[in-house]
Amino acid sequence: MSAMDTKTKGAISLKGSAQLVQEFFHYGLNNILYQRGLYPADSFSRVKQYGLTLLVTNDNKLKAFLEPLFQQVEKFLAAKKLKRLVMVISEIKTKEVVERWQFDIQTEDINEEGENSTRQKDEKKIRQEMGDVIRQITASVTFLPLLEVPCSFDVLIYTGKDTQMPQDWAESSACLIENAEQVQLRSFSTSVHSVQAQVQYKLES
């Protein structure tokens, strides 16, 4: 079902916005994993989304990690708890963090007017903005240093205080990069959630 129905064209609810943003993270993170070569290119399938051809993993182990993560992200978004999502790329051998893809999330206080209140924004426009961010992620490979040694990734979730976390999730450090280069990417807004993207990376020594 679409986050917007035809009776209320352009009306975005908190729940609908959470679905849209979760969908962006699904495509965005898959795209980073493909672009940065963390998994073999032949373990991705092409899909059309946001007017773009994007790559989505068909690696069962990776899907088993990502799918519950995105479900939880959607719940946090709908509960107005998610403040930031970070994908961290580290060298497997040294554990050194070499890239940090950060997405800061702001949530409008939509429920002041009641549980079913909505904001106005055309879903087509929202998807266009999301596509612009993903285009930038793809283009960033032109300036990011090559990952010449085997790397792994992790996802960090920042929530509001007193948020109940899934039992199998562990506390983590912020995984910051010392003296990192930082590039601000585009942002998008559903009119309920705003997401600002940036990438930090370690300069080649």
mmCIF file of C-alpha atoms in Angstrom:
data_model
loop_
_atom_site.group_PDB
_atom_site.id
_atom_site.type_symbol
_atom_site.label_atom_id
_atom_site.label_comp_id
_atom_site.label_asym_id
_atom_site.label_seq_id
_atom_site.Cartn_x
_atom_site.Cartn_y
_atom_site.Cartn_z
ATOM 1 C CA MET A 1 0.000 0.000 0.000
ATOM 2 C CA SER A 2 1.244 3.476 -0.791
ATOM 3 C CA ALA A 3 2.126 5.866 2.013
ATOM 4 C CA MET A 4 -0.439 8.158 0.410
ATOM 5 C CA ASP A 5 -3.920 7.264 -0.755
ATOM 6 C CA THR A 6 -5.859 9.014 -3.498
ATOM 7 C CA LYS A 7 -8.433 10.578 -1.163
ATOM 8 C CA THR A 8 -5.752 12.613 0.585
ATOM 9 C CA LYS A 9 -3.345 13.286 -2.245
ATOM 10 C CA GLY A 10 -0.140 14.699 -0.876
ATOM 11 C CA ALA A 11 -0.995 13.917 2.753
ATOM 12 C CA ILE A 12 1.819 12.148 4.604
ATOM 13 C CA SER A 13 1.205 10.585 8.021
ATOM 14 C CA LEU A 14 3.860 9.707 10.589
ATOM 15 C CA LYS A 15 3.472 6.007 9.734
ATOM 16 C CA GLY A 16 3.596 6.669 5.987
ATOM 17 C CA SER A 17 6.665 8.851 6.406
ATOM 18 C CA ALA A 18 8.399 6.113 8.463
ATOM 19 C CA GLN A 19 7.763 3.645 5.595
ATOM 20 C CA LEU A 20 9.205 6.037 3.010
ATOM 21 C CA VAL A 21 12.344 6.808 5.045
ATOM 22 C CA GLN A 22 12.916 3.130 5.849
ATOM 23 C CA GLU A 23 12.644 2.379 2.119
ATOM 24 C CA PHE A 24 15.269 5.063 1.429
ATOM 25 C CA PHE A 25 17.662 3.446 3.925
ATOM 26 C CA HIS A 26 17.048 0.043 2.337
ATOM 27 C CA TYR A 27 18.087 1.302 -1.111
ATOM 28 C CA GLY A 28 20.707 3.754 0.167
ATOM 29 C CA LEU A 29 22.649 1.272 2.294
ATOM 30 C CA ASN A 30 22.470 -1.443 -0.369
ATOM 31 C CA ASN A 31 23.816 1.101 -2.842
ATOM 32 C CA ILE A 32 26.756 2.004 -0.563
ATOM 33 C CA LEU A 33 27.620 -1.694 -0.084
ATOM 34 C CA TYR A 34 27.603 -2.189 -3.859
ATOM 35 C CA GLN A 35 29.458 1.016 -4.755
ATOM 36 C CA ARG A 36 32.181 0.416 -2.156
ATOM 37 C CA GLY A 37 32.685 -3.187 -3.270
ATOM 38 C CA LEU A 38 32.074 -4.775 0.133
ATOM 39 C CA TYR A 39 30.288 -7.694 -1.522
ATOM 40 C CA PRO A 40 30.788 -9.224 -4.981
ATOM 41 C CA ALA A 41 28.991 -7.324 -7.748
ATOM 42 C CA ASP A 42 27.243 -10.522 -8.892
ATOM 43 C CA SER A 43 25.520 -10.851 -5.491
ATOM 44 C CA PHE A 44 23.344 -7.796 -6.304
ATOM 45 C CA SER A 45 20.236 -7.506 -8.488
ATOM 46 C CA ARG A 46 19.172 -4.439 -10.449
ATOM 47 C CA VAL A 47 15.916 -2.722 -9.484
ATOM 48 C CA LYS A 48 14.219 0.452 -10.700
ATOM 49 C CA GLN A 49 13.523 2.984 -7.967
ATOM 50 C CA TYR A 50 13.381 6.812 -7.788
ATOM 51 C CA GLY A 51 13.815 6.863 -11.577
ATOM 52 C CA LEU A 52 17.223 5.197 -11.138
ATOM 53 C CA THR A 53 18.652 1.717 -11.627
ATOM 54 C CA LEU A 54 19.773 0.627 -8.168
ATOM 55 C CA LEU A 55 21.454 -2.500 -6.843
ATOM 56 C CA VAL A 56 19.985 -4.619 -4.053
ATOM 57 C CA THR A 57 21.697 -7.602 -2.443
ATOM 58 C CA ASN A 58 20.486 -11.161 -2.944
ATOM 59 C CA ASP A 59 23.053 -12.507 -0.467
ATOM 60 C CA ASN A 60 20.898 -14.411 2.065
ATOM 61 C CA LYS A 61 23.232 -13.817 5.011
ATOM 62 C CA LEU A 62 23.350 -10.076 4.332
ATOM 63 C CA LYS A 63 19.560 -9.927 3.878
ATOM 64 C CA ALA A 64 19.119 -11.750 7.196
ATOM 65 C CA PHE A 65 21.133 -8.953 8.835
ATOM 66 C CA LEU A 66 19.575 -5.995 6.995
ATOM 67 C CA GLU A 67 15.866 -6.893 6.905
ATOM 68 C CA PRO A 68 15.249 -7.006 10.699
ATOM 69 C CA LEU A 69 17.401 -3.867 11.008
ATOM 70 C CA PHE A 70 15.202 -1.933 8.552
ATOM 71 C CA GLN A 71 12.024 -3.188 10.276
ATOM 72 C CA GLN A 72 13.354 -1.858 13.576
ATOM 73 C CA VAL A 73 14.387 1.429 11.921
ATOM 74 C CA GLU A 74 10.800 1.868 10.662
ATOM 75 C CA LYS A 75 9.432 1.256 14.179
ATOM 76 C CA PHE A 76 11.841 3.822 15.656
ATOM 77 C CA LEU A 77 10.896 6.346 12.946
ATOM 78 C CA ALA A 78 7.169 5.841 13.592
ATOM 79 C CA ALA A 79 7.790 6.277 17.336
ATOM 80 C CA LYS A 80 9.804 9.487 16.663
ATOM 81 C CA LYS A 81 12.828 7.893 18.384
ATOM 82 C CA LEU A 82 15.415 7.693 15.582
ATOM 83 C CA LYS A 83 17.944 10.548 15.671
ATOM 84 C CA ARG A 84 20.764 9.200 13.500
ATOM 85 C CA LEU A 85 21.741 6.170 11.437
ATOM 86 C CA VAL A 86 25.413 5.565 10.601
ATOM 87 C CA MET A 87 26.997 2.985 8.318
ATOM 88 C CA VAL A 88 30.580 2.374 9.381
ATOM 89 C CA ILE A 89 33.114 0.714 7.062
ATOM 90 C CA SER A 90 36.220 -0.742 8.752
ATOM 91 C CA GLU A 91 39.287 -2.669 7.703
ATOM 92 C CA ILE A 92 38.754 -6.284 8.763
ATOM 93 C CA LYS A 93 42.354 -6.879 9.862
ATOM 94 C CA THR A 94 43.052 -3.702 11.836
ATOM 95 C CA LYS A 95 39.411 -2.809 12.751
ATOM 96 C CA GLU A 96 40.288 0.766 11.720
ATOM 97 C CA VAL A 97 37.276 2.810 10.579
ATOM 98 C CA VAL A 98 37.891 4.174 7.075
ATOM 99 C CA GLU A 99 34.428 5.504 6.128
ATOM 100 C CA ARG A 100 31.406 6.727 8.028
ATOM 101 C CA TRP A 101 28.122 7.394 6.225
ATOM 102 C CA GLN A 102 25.966 9.465 8.547
ATOM 103 C CA PHE A 103 22.255 10.241 8.216
ATOM 104 C CA ASP A 104 20.846 12.708 10.754
ATOM 105 C CA ILE A 105 17.087 12.564 11.236
ATOM 106 C CA GLN A 106 14.774 15.278 12.504
ATOM 107 C CA THR A 107 11.128 14.525 13.222
ATOM 108 C CA GLU A 108 8.382 17.154 13.199
ATOM 109 C CA ASP A 109 5.957 17.062 16.110
ATOM 110 C CA ILE A 110 3.114 15.901 13.912
ATOM 111 C CA ASN A 111 0.952 14.258 16.583
ATOM 112 C CA GLU A 112 0.159 17.414 18.498
ATOM 113 C CA GLU A 113 -3.061 17.709 16.485
ATOM 114 C CA GLY A 114 -4.020 14.065 17.087
ATOM 115 C CA GLU A 115 -2.909 10.564 16.172
ATOM 116 C CA ASN A 116 -4.081 10.656 12.547
ATOM 117 C CA SER A 117 -2.761 14.088 11.653
ATOM 118 C CA THR A 118 -0.839 14.454 8.391
ATOM 119 C CA ARG A 119 1.483 16.864 6.618
ATOM 120 C CA GLN A 120 1.213 17.931 2.993
ATOM 121 C CA LYS A 121 3.875 16.926 0.513
ATOM 122 C CA ASP A 122 3.591 15.155 -2.816
ATOM 123 C CA GLU A 123 5.046 11.646 -2.610
ATOM 124 C CA LYS A 124 6.521 12.017 -6.097
ATOM 125 C CA LYS A 125 8.501 15.064 -4.914
ATOM 126 C CA ILE A 126 9.729 13.162 -1.817
ATOM 127 C CA ARG A 127 10.951 10.249 -3.960
ATOM 128 C CA GLN A 128 12.677 12.690 -6.311
ATOM 129 C CA GLU A 129 14.598 14.191 -3.355
ATOM 130 C CA MET A 130 15.525 10.690 -2.144
ATOM 131 C CA GLY A 131 16.762 9.830 -5.630
ATOM 132 C CA ASP A 132 18.940 12.973 -5.628
ATOM 133 C CA VAL A 133 20.624 11.838 -2.386
ATOM 134 C CA ILE A 134 21.242 8.335 -3.788
ATOM 135 C CA ARG A 135 22.674 9.872 -6.986
ATOM 136 C CA GLN A 136 25.153 11.767 -4.813
ATOM 137 C CA ILE A 137 26.072 8.611 -2.894
ATOM 138 C CA THR A 138 26.816 6.911 -6.231
ATOM 139 C CA ALA A 139 28.842 9.899 -7.489
ATOM 140 C CA SER A 140 30.915 10.021 -4.295
ATOM 141 C CA VAL A 141 32.974 7.010 -5.438
ATOM 142 C CA THR A 142 34.818 9.485 -7.663
ATOM 143 C CA PHE A 143 36.464 11.183 -4.657
ATOM 144 C CA LEU A 144 36.491 8.468 -1.963
ATOM 145 C CA PRO A 145 39.810 6.637 -1.535
ATOM 146 C CA LEU A 146 39.897 3.091 -2.899
ATOM 147 C CA LEU A 147 39.239 0.378 -0.335
ATOM 148 C CA GLU A 148 42.288 -1.697 -1.127
ATOM 149 C CA VAL A 149 42.083 -4.157 1.770
ATOM 150 C CA PRO A 150 39.127 -6.337 2.848
ATOM 151 C CA CYS A 151 36.546 -4.299 4.758
ATOM 152 C CA SER A 152 33.393 -5.018 6.721
ATOM 153 C CA PHE A 153 30.536 -2.766 7.770
ATOM 154 C CA ASP A 154 28.267 -2.161 10.722
ATOM 155 C CA VAL A 155 25.229 0.029 11.294
ATOM 156 C CA LEU A 156 24.926 2.299 14.328
ATOM 157 C CA ILE A 157 21.523 3.502 15.490
ATOM 158 C CA TYR A 158 21.140 6.595 17.679
ATOM 159 C CA THR A 159 17.797 6.956 19.452
ATOM 160 C CA GLY A 160 16.210 9.080 22.124
ATOM 161 C CA LYS A 161 16.797 8.224 25.791
ATOM 162 C CA ASP A 162 14.825 5.344 27.365
ATOM 163 C CA THR A 163 14.373 3.594 24.030
ATOM 164 C CA GLN A 164 13.886 -0.168 24.296
ATOM 165 C CA MET A 165 16.502 -1.859 22.113
ATOM 166 C CA PRO A 166 16.264 -5.350 20.591
ATOM 167 C CA GLN A 167 17.957 -7.928 22.850
ATOM 168 C CA ASP A 168 20.572 -8.990 20.298
ATOM 169 C CA TRP A 169 21.811 -5.423 19.722
ATOM 170 C CA ALA A 170 25.042 -4.359 21.424
ATOM 171 C CA GLU A 171 26.327 -1.009 22.675
ATOM 172 C CA SER A 172 28.978 0.495 20.430
ATOM 173 C CA SER A 173 31.405 3.365 20.400
ATOM 174 C CA ALA A 174 30.787 6.177 17.893
ATOM 175 C CA CYS A 175 33.470 4.679 15.574
ATOM 176 C CA LEU A 176 34.836 8.099 14.681
ATOM 177 C CA ILE A 177 37.671 8.677 12.198
ATOM 178 C CA GLU A 178 40.556 10.796 13.426
ATOM 179 C CA ASN A 179 41.227 13.892 11.254
ATOM 180 C CA ALA A 180 38.508 12.778 8.839
ATOM 181 C CA GLU A 181 37.635 14.517 5.603
ATOM 182 C CA GLN A 182 33.940 15.290 5.550
ATOM 183 C CA VAL A 183 31.586 15.899 2.637
ATOM 184 C CA GLN A 184 28.072 17.143 3.227
ATOM 185 C CA LEU A 185 25.554 15.478 0.906
ATOM 186 C CA ARG A 186 22.019 16.492 0.051
ATOM 187 C CA SER A 187 19.061 16.178 2.370
ATOM 188 C CA PHE A 188 15.447 15.200 1.808
ATOM 189 C CA SER A 189 12.229 15.749 3.713
ATOM 190 C CA THR A 190 8.895 13.941 3.826
ATOM 191 C CA SER A 191 7.545 17.007 5.722
ATOM 192 C CA VAL A 192 7.418 14.709 8.785
ATOM 193 C CA HIS A 193 11.016 13.404 8.796
ATOM 194 C CA SER A 194 14.030 15.315 7.448
ATOM 195 C CA VAL A 195 17.211 13.379 6.658
ATOM 196 C CA GLN A 196 20.613 15.054 6.176
ATOM 197 C CA ALA A 197 23.390 12.891 4.712
ATOM 198 C CA GLN A 198 27.168 13.193 4.938
ATOM 199 C CA VAL A 199 30.195 10.979 4.458
ATOM 200 C CA GLN A 200 33.416 11.101 6.466
ATOM 201 C CA TYR A 201 36.485 9.265 5.267
ATOM 202 C CA LYS A 202 40.093 8.666 6.137
ATOM 203 C CA LEU A 203 42.580 10.361 3.845
ATOM 204 C CA GLU A 204 45.093 8.033 2.260
ATOM 205 C CA SER A 205 48.355 8.247 4.174
#
